[in-house]
Amino acid sequence: MTLSTSSSPINSITGHVFDERARNALFNQVKSQQGKLTATDIDQLCKKFSLTQEQLLRACLPVASLFAVAPISQFLVGAIVVGLDKDQHAHFYFGANVEFAHQPLSLVVHAEQSAINNAWLNGAKAIVQIAISDAPCGYCRQFMNELADADTFDILLPKQQFKLAELLPAAFGPKDLGNQYSLFNPAPECTQLVSSSDVCSLLVDQAQHAYVPYTGNFSAVKITTFKHGSFYGRYAENAAYSPSLAPLQSAISQLHLAGLRMDNASIERVELVQTEGAENQLQVTQAVLASYANLPALETYSLRFK
C-alpha cells in the first residue's frame, strides 16, 4: 500500500475525504485488482486510517466515480457493492456508469448495474450494502429489485441511508411474472451444451451461468485483449425487461474497471454466444460496437443447450 496519510479518508458526513494523492493511489490499486477490494484490503485500510467499514465504503465513492465513462452526460457516478463470498467474507465491488457515443441512451450501463454485475461475475453470494455517489434513478431501483437480497440490503448515499422498499414502493418484481428465483439466487443449473465447435469453454460456462428466466437465452460475451487477457460478460434479465443488462455491456464494464478502453490498439477479438432458437442479443451488441472505430469483426455462435 502506498496511500498517503496526510489526511484521513473519512466520509463526507465528518468533513474529510481522501486527498488527491491517496485517492489516485487507491484508484490504481482497485484498477490493478479489476474493480475489487478484498476483505484483507478493507481490513488493512480501516486499521491504517482508523475507519469503520462503512466510513471506508463511503470514502471510496469518489474513487469509484473515476472509472466512469460518460461522453454524453459528463455526469460521473460511482457505486460500490459490499458482497459476501461463500465464506461470508465481505469484499468491495466497484462500479461506474458507461455511456456509448452516438447510440441510444437506453444502451448505457448505470453505476449500480456495473457494481452489481462486478459482484455477480466475481462470485459474490449475497449483497449486504450498495453505496452510491448519487441517488439511484428509477431504472436502477428496478434493476436492484431483481436481487435475491432486495428486501434486506442497505442503500448508502453520501449523507443518507435507505432500504429499497423506501425508494421503490409497490414494486414489480420476479414473483409477479411467476419467477421464484432472482439474481444471486438463480434456478439450479440444468443446462448442458449439446454441441460446440471451437467456442471457448470458459465462454460457454459464462453463458450457462447467465440469469435469463424470461427468454431462456443463455448468452455471454468474451472480449479478448492483446496484452491484458480476456473479459467476460453475462446476460442478466429483469422482470421489467428494460433494465436488463446485455452481455456485451457487462463485459465492457469489467474492461473499464481494469482501466482499459475499447479501441483497436487493445481489443483483439469479440465473441458472442447465444442459445439457438432464443437469440436476442445480436442487434444490441452490434449497436454498441458501432460506437468504436476499427474493432475486429464480431464473432457469433448459436449453441444448443438442453
Coordinates of C-alpha atoms in Angstrom, one line a residue:
M1 CA 0.0 0.0 0.0
T2 CA 1.2 3.5 -0.9
L3 CA -1.6 5.6 0.4
S4 CA -0.8 9.0 1.8
T5 CA -1.7 9.6 5.5
S6 CA -1.6 13.3 5.3
S7 CA -5.4 13.5 5.7
S8 CA -7.9 10.9 7.0
P9 CA -10.2 9.5 4.3
I10 CA -13.4 9.8 6.5
N11 CA -16.8 10.1 4.8
S12 CA -18.3 13.4 3.8
I13 CA -20.5 13.4 6.9
T14 CA -17.5 14.2 9.0
G15 CA -16.0 16.6 6.5
H16 CA -12.9 14.6 5.4
V17 CA -12.1 12.7 2.2
F18 CA -9.1 11.1 0.6
D19 CA -6.6 13.7 -0.5
E20 CA -5.7 13.6 -4.2
R21 CA -2.6 11.5 -3.7
A22 CA -4.4 8.9 -1.6
R23 CA -7.3 8.8 -4.0
N24 CA -5.1 8.2 -7.0
A25 CA -3.2 5.5 -5.2
L26 CA -6.3 3.7 -4.2
F27 CA -7.7 4.1 -7.8
N28 CA -4.6 2.4 -9.1
Q29 CA -4.9 -0.4 -6.6
V30 CA -8.6 -1.0 -7.4
K31 CA -7.8 -0.9 -11.2
S32 CA -5.0 -3.4 -10.8
Q33 CA -7.4 -5.7 -9.0
Q34 CA -10.0 -5.3 -11.7
G35 CA -12.6 -3.3 -9.7
K36 CA -12.3 -5.0 -6.3
L37 CA -11.0 -4.5 -2.8
T38 CA -10.8 -7.8 -0.9
A39 CA -11.7 -8.4 2.8
T40 CA -8.0 -8.2 3.6
D41 CA -7.6 -4.9 1.7
I42 CA -10.6 -3.4 3.6
D43 CA -9.2 -4.5 7.0
Q44 CA -5.8 -3.0 6.2
L45 CA -7.3 0.3 5.1
C46 CA -9.7 0.5 8.1
K47 CA -6.8 -0.1 10.5
K48 CA -4.4 2.3 8.7
F49 CA -6.9 5.2 8.8
S50 CA -8.9 4.3 11.9
L51 CA -12.1 3.9 10.0
T52 CA -15.1 1.7 10.3
Q53 CA -16.0 -0.4 7.2
E54 CA -19.0 1.9 6.4
Q55 CA -16.8 5.0 6.7
L56 CA -14.3 3.5 4.3
L57 CA -17.1 2.5 1.9
R58 CA -18.5 6.0 1.6
A59 CA -15.0 7.4 1.4
C60 CA -14.3 5.2 -1.6
L61 CA -17.2 6.5 -3.7
P62 CA -15.1 9.3 -5.3
V63 CA -12.6 6.6 -6.3
A64 CA -15.4 4.6 -7.9
S65 CA -16.5 7.6 -9.9
L66 CA -13.1 7.8 -11.5
F67 CA -13.9 4.7 -13.5
A68 CA -16.9 6.4 -15.2
V69 CA -17.0 6.8 -19.0
A70 CA -19.7 9.4 -19.7
P71 CA -19.1 11.2 -23.1
I72 CA -22.8 12.2 -23.4
S73 CA -23.8 13.4 -19.9
Q74 CA -20.4 14.2 -18.4
F75 CA -22.0 13.0 -15.2
L76 CA -19.7 10.6 -13.3
V77 CA -21.4 8.2 -11.0
G78 CA -19.7 5.7 -8.8
A79 CA -21.2 2.7 -6.9
I80 CA -19.8 0.0 -4.6
V81 CA -21.4 -3.2 -3.6
V82 CA -20.5 -4.9 -0.4
G83 CA -20.8 -8.6 -1.3
L84 CA -20.3 -11.7 0.7
D85 CA -18.3 -14.7 -0.6
K86 CA -19.1 -18.3 0.2
D87 CA -17.1 -17.9 3.4
Q88 CA -19.1 -14.8 4.5
H89 CA -16.1 -12.5 3.9
A90 CA -17.1 -9.0 2.8
H91 CA -15.5 -7.5 -0.3
F92 CA -16.0 -4.2 -2.1
Y93 CA -17.0 -4.5 -5.8
F94 CA -16.7 -1.2 -7.6
G95 CA -18.8 0.1 -10.5
A96 CA -19.4 3.2 -12.6
N97 CA -21.6 4.4 -15.4
V98 CA -20.6 3.7 -19.0
E99 CA -22.1 5.6 -22.0
F100 CA -21.8 4.9 -25.7
A101 CA -21.4 7.9 -28.0
H102 CA -23.8 8.1 -31.0
Q103 CA -26.1 5.3 -29.6
P104 CA -29.5 5.3 -27.9
L105 CA -29.3 6.4 -24.3
S106 CA -31.1 3.1 -23.3
L107 CA -27.8 1.2 -24.0
V108 CA -25.9 2.8 -21.1
V109 CA -24.6 0.9 -18.1
H110 CA -25.6 2.5 -14.9
A111 CA -23.2 2.6 -12.0
E112 CA -25.4 0.4 -9.8
Q113 CA -25.6 -2.2 -12.6
S114 CA -21.9 -2.1 -13.0
A115 CA -21.2 -2.7 -9.4
I116 CA -23.8 -5.5 -9.1
N117 CA -22.5 -7.1 -12.3
N118 CA -19.0 -6.9 -10.9
A119 CA -20.0 -8.7 -7.7
W120 CA -22.0 -11.3 -9.7
L121 CA -19.2 -12.1 -12.1
N122 CA -16.7 -12.4 -9.3
G123 CA -18.8 -15.0 -7.4
A124 CA -20.4 -13.0 -4.6
K125 CA -23.2 -15.0 -2.9
A126 CA -25.1 -12.2 -1.2
I127 CA -25.3 -8.4 -1.2
V128 CA -25.5 -6.5 2.1
Q129 CA -24.9 -2.9 1.1
I130 CA -24.8 -0.7 -2.0
A131 CA -23.1 2.7 -1.7
I132 CA -23.8 5.2 -4.5
S133 CA -22.4 8.6 -5.1
D134 CA -25.8 10.0 -6.2
A135 CA -29.4 8.9 -5.6
P136 CA -30.4 5.9 -7.8
C137 CA -32.7 6.6 -10.7
G138 CA -35.9 4.6 -11.1
Y139 CA -34.2 2.3 -13.7
C140 CA -31.6 1.3 -11.1
R141 CA -34.1 0.8 -8.4
Q142 CA -35.9 -1.6 -10.6
F143 CA -32.7 -3.4 -11.5
M144 CA -31.9 -3.8 -7.8
N145 CA -35.3 -5.2 -7.2
E146 CA -34.3 -8.3 -9.1
L147 CA -31.7 -9.2 -6.5
A148 CA -32.2 -12.0 -4.0
D149 CA -31.4 -9.6 -1.2
A150 CA -33.7 -6.8 -2.4
D151 CA -35.7 -6.7 0.9
T152 CA -32.7 -6.6 3.2
F153 CA -29.6 -4.7 1.8
D154 CA -28.9 -1.1 2.7
I155 CA -28.5 1.7 0.1
L156 CA -26.0 4.2 1.3
L157 CA -25.8 7.7 -0.2
P158 CA -23.1 10.2 0.9
K159 CA -25.4 11.5 3.7
Q160 CA -28.5 9.2 3.7
Q161 CA -29.4 5.6 4.0
F162 CA -32.4 3.7 2.8
K163 CA -34.0 0.3 2.2
L164 CA -35.0 -0.4 -1.4
A165 CA -38.7 -0.6 -0.4
E166 CA -38.5 3.1 0.7
L167 CA -37.3 4.1 -2.7
L168 CA -39.4 1.7 -4.7
P169 CA -42.8 1.3 -3.1
A170 CA -45.4 -1.0 -4.6
A171 CA -42.6 -2.7 -6.6
F172 CA -43.0 -5.0 -9.6
G173 CA -40.6 -7.9 -9.5
P174 CA -39.8 -11.5 -10.4
K175 CA -42.6 -13.1 -8.5
D176 CA -45.1 -11.0 -10.4
L177 CA -44.1 -12.9 -13.5
G178 CA -44.2 -16.3 -11.7
N179 CA -40.4 -16.4 -11.3
Q180 CA -39.4 -17.8 -7.9
Y181 CA -35.8 -17.2 -8.5
S182 CA -33.7 -14.0 -8.6
L183 CA -30.3 -12.6 -9.4
F184 CA -27.9 -14.1 -6.9
N185 CA -30.5 -16.9 -6.3
P186 CA -30.8 -18.5 -9.7
A187 CA -32.6 -21.7 -10.7
P188 CA -30.5 -24.8 -10.2
E189 CA -28.2 -25.2 -13.2
C190 CA -29.8 -27.5 -15.6
T191 CA -28.4 -26.6 -19.0
Q192 CA -26.0 -28.8 -20.8
L193 CA -24.2 -28.0 -24.1
V194 CA -25.3 -30.3 -26.8
S195 CA -22.7 -29.3 -29.4
S196 CA -19.9 -26.8 -29.7
S197 CA -17.4 -26.2 -32.5
D198 CA -14.5 -24.0 -31.5
V199 CA -16.2 -22.0 -28.8
C200 CA -14.0 -21.2 -25.7
S201 CA -15.1 -23.5 -22.8
L202 CA -14.9 -20.5 -20.4
L203 CA -17.2 -18.5 -22.6
V204 CA -19.7 -21.4 -22.7
D205 CA -19.5 -21.6 -18.9
Q206 CA -20.3 -17.9 -18.6
A207 CA -23.3 -18.4 -20.9
Q208 CA -24.6 -21.2 -18.8
H209 CA -24.5 -19.0 -15.7
A210 CA -26.5 -16.2 -17.3
Y211 CA -29.6 -15.1 -15.5
V212 CA -32.3 -15.5 -18.2
P213 CA -35.6 -16.6 -16.6
Y214 CA -37.8 -14.7 -19.1
T215 CA -36.3 -15.5 -22.5
G216 CA -34.1 -18.5 -21.9
N217 CA -31.3 -17.0 -24.0
F218 CA -28.2 -18.2 -22.1
S219 CA -25.8 -15.7 -23.6
A220 CA -22.4 -14.3 -22.8
V221 CA -19.6 -12.2 -24.4
K222 CA -15.8 -12.6 -24.3
I223 CA -13.6 -9.6 -25.1
T224 CA -10.0 -10.7 -25.7
T225 CA -7.3 -8.0 -25.4
F226 CA -3.8 -8.1 -26.9
K227 CA -2.0 -7.7 -23.6
H228 CA -4.4 -7.9 -20.7
G229 CA -6.2 -11.2 -21.0
S230 CA -9.9 -11.7 -21.5
F231 CA -13.0 -10.1 -20.0
Y232 CA -16.4 -11.8 -19.8
G233 CA -20.0 -10.6 -19.5
R234 CA -23.3 -12.4 -19.0
Y235 CA -26.8 -11.6 -19.8
A236 CA -28.8 -10.5 -16.7
E237 CA -32.6 -10.1 -17.3
N238 CA -35.1 -8.1 -15.3
A239 CA -38.8 -8.5 -14.6
A240 CA -39.4 -5.1 -16.1
Y241 CA -37.4 -6.1 -19.2
S242 CA -35.9 -2.6 -19.9
P243 CA -33.3 -2.7 -17.1
S244 CA -31.9 -6.0 -18.3
L245 CA -28.1 -5.9 -18.7
A246 CA -26.8 -7.2 -22.1
P247 CA -23.7 -9.4 -22.0
L248 CA -21.6 -7.0 -24.1
Q249 CA -22.3 -4.1 -21.7
S250 CA -21.5 -6.5 -18.8
A251 CA -18.1 -7.3 -20.4
I252 CA -17.3 -3.7 -21.3
S253 CA -18.0 -2.6 -17.8
Q254 CA -15.5 -5.1 -16.5
L255 CA -12.9 -3.9 -19.0
H256 CA -13.2 -0.3 -17.8
L257 CA -12.9 -1.4 -14.2
A258 CA -9.5 -2.7 -15.1
G259 CA -8.6 0.7 -16.5
L260 CA -8.8 -0.4 -20.2
R261 CA -10.6 1.0 -23.2
M262 CA -12.4 -0.4 -26.2
D263 CA -10.1 0.5 -29.1
N264 CA -8.4 -1.3 -31.9
A265 CA -5.0 -1.0 -30.2
S266 CA -6.3 -3.0 -27.2
I267 CA -9.0 -5.3 -28.5
E268 CA -8.1 -8.5 -30.4
R269 CA -11.4 -10.3 -30.5
V270 CA -15.1 -10.0 -29.5
E271 CA -17.2 -13.1 -29.3
L272 CA -20.9 -13.5 -28.6
V273 CA -22.6 -16.8 -27.6
Q274 CA -26.4 -17.2 -27.6
T275 CA -28.9 -20.0 -27.2
E276 CA -30.1 -21.5 -30.5
G277 CA -33.7 -20.5 -31.1
A278 CA -33.8 -17.8 -28.4
E279 CA -31.3 -15.3 -29.8
N280 CA -32.0 -11.6 -29.0
Q281 CA -28.6 -10.0 -28.4
L282 CA -27.1 -9.6 -31.9
Q283 CA -28.6 -6.2 -32.7
V284 CA -27.8 -4.6 -29.4
T285 CA -24.3 -6.0 -29.5
Q286 CA -23.7 -4.6 -33.0
A287 CA -25.1 -1.2 -32.0
V288 CA -22.7 -0.9 -29.1
L289 CA -19.7 -2.0 -31.1
A290 CA -20.6 0.6 -33.7
S291 CA -19.6 3.2 -31.1
Y292 CA -16.0 2.3 -31.6
A293 CA -13.8 2.6 -34.7
N294 CA -11.9 -0.2 -36.4
L295 CA -12.6 -3.0 -33.9
P296 CA -12.3 -6.6 -35.2
A297 CA -15.5 -8.1 -36.6
L298 CA -17.9 -9.6 -34.1
E299 CA -17.8 -13.4 -34.0
T300 CA -21.2 -15.0 -33.1
Y301 CA -22.2 -18.5 -32.1
S302 CA -25.6 -20.1 -31.5
L303 CA -25.3 -23.1 -29.3
R304 CA -27.8 -25.8 -28.5
F305 CA -28.4 -26.4 -24.8
K306 CA -30.7 -29.0 -23.2

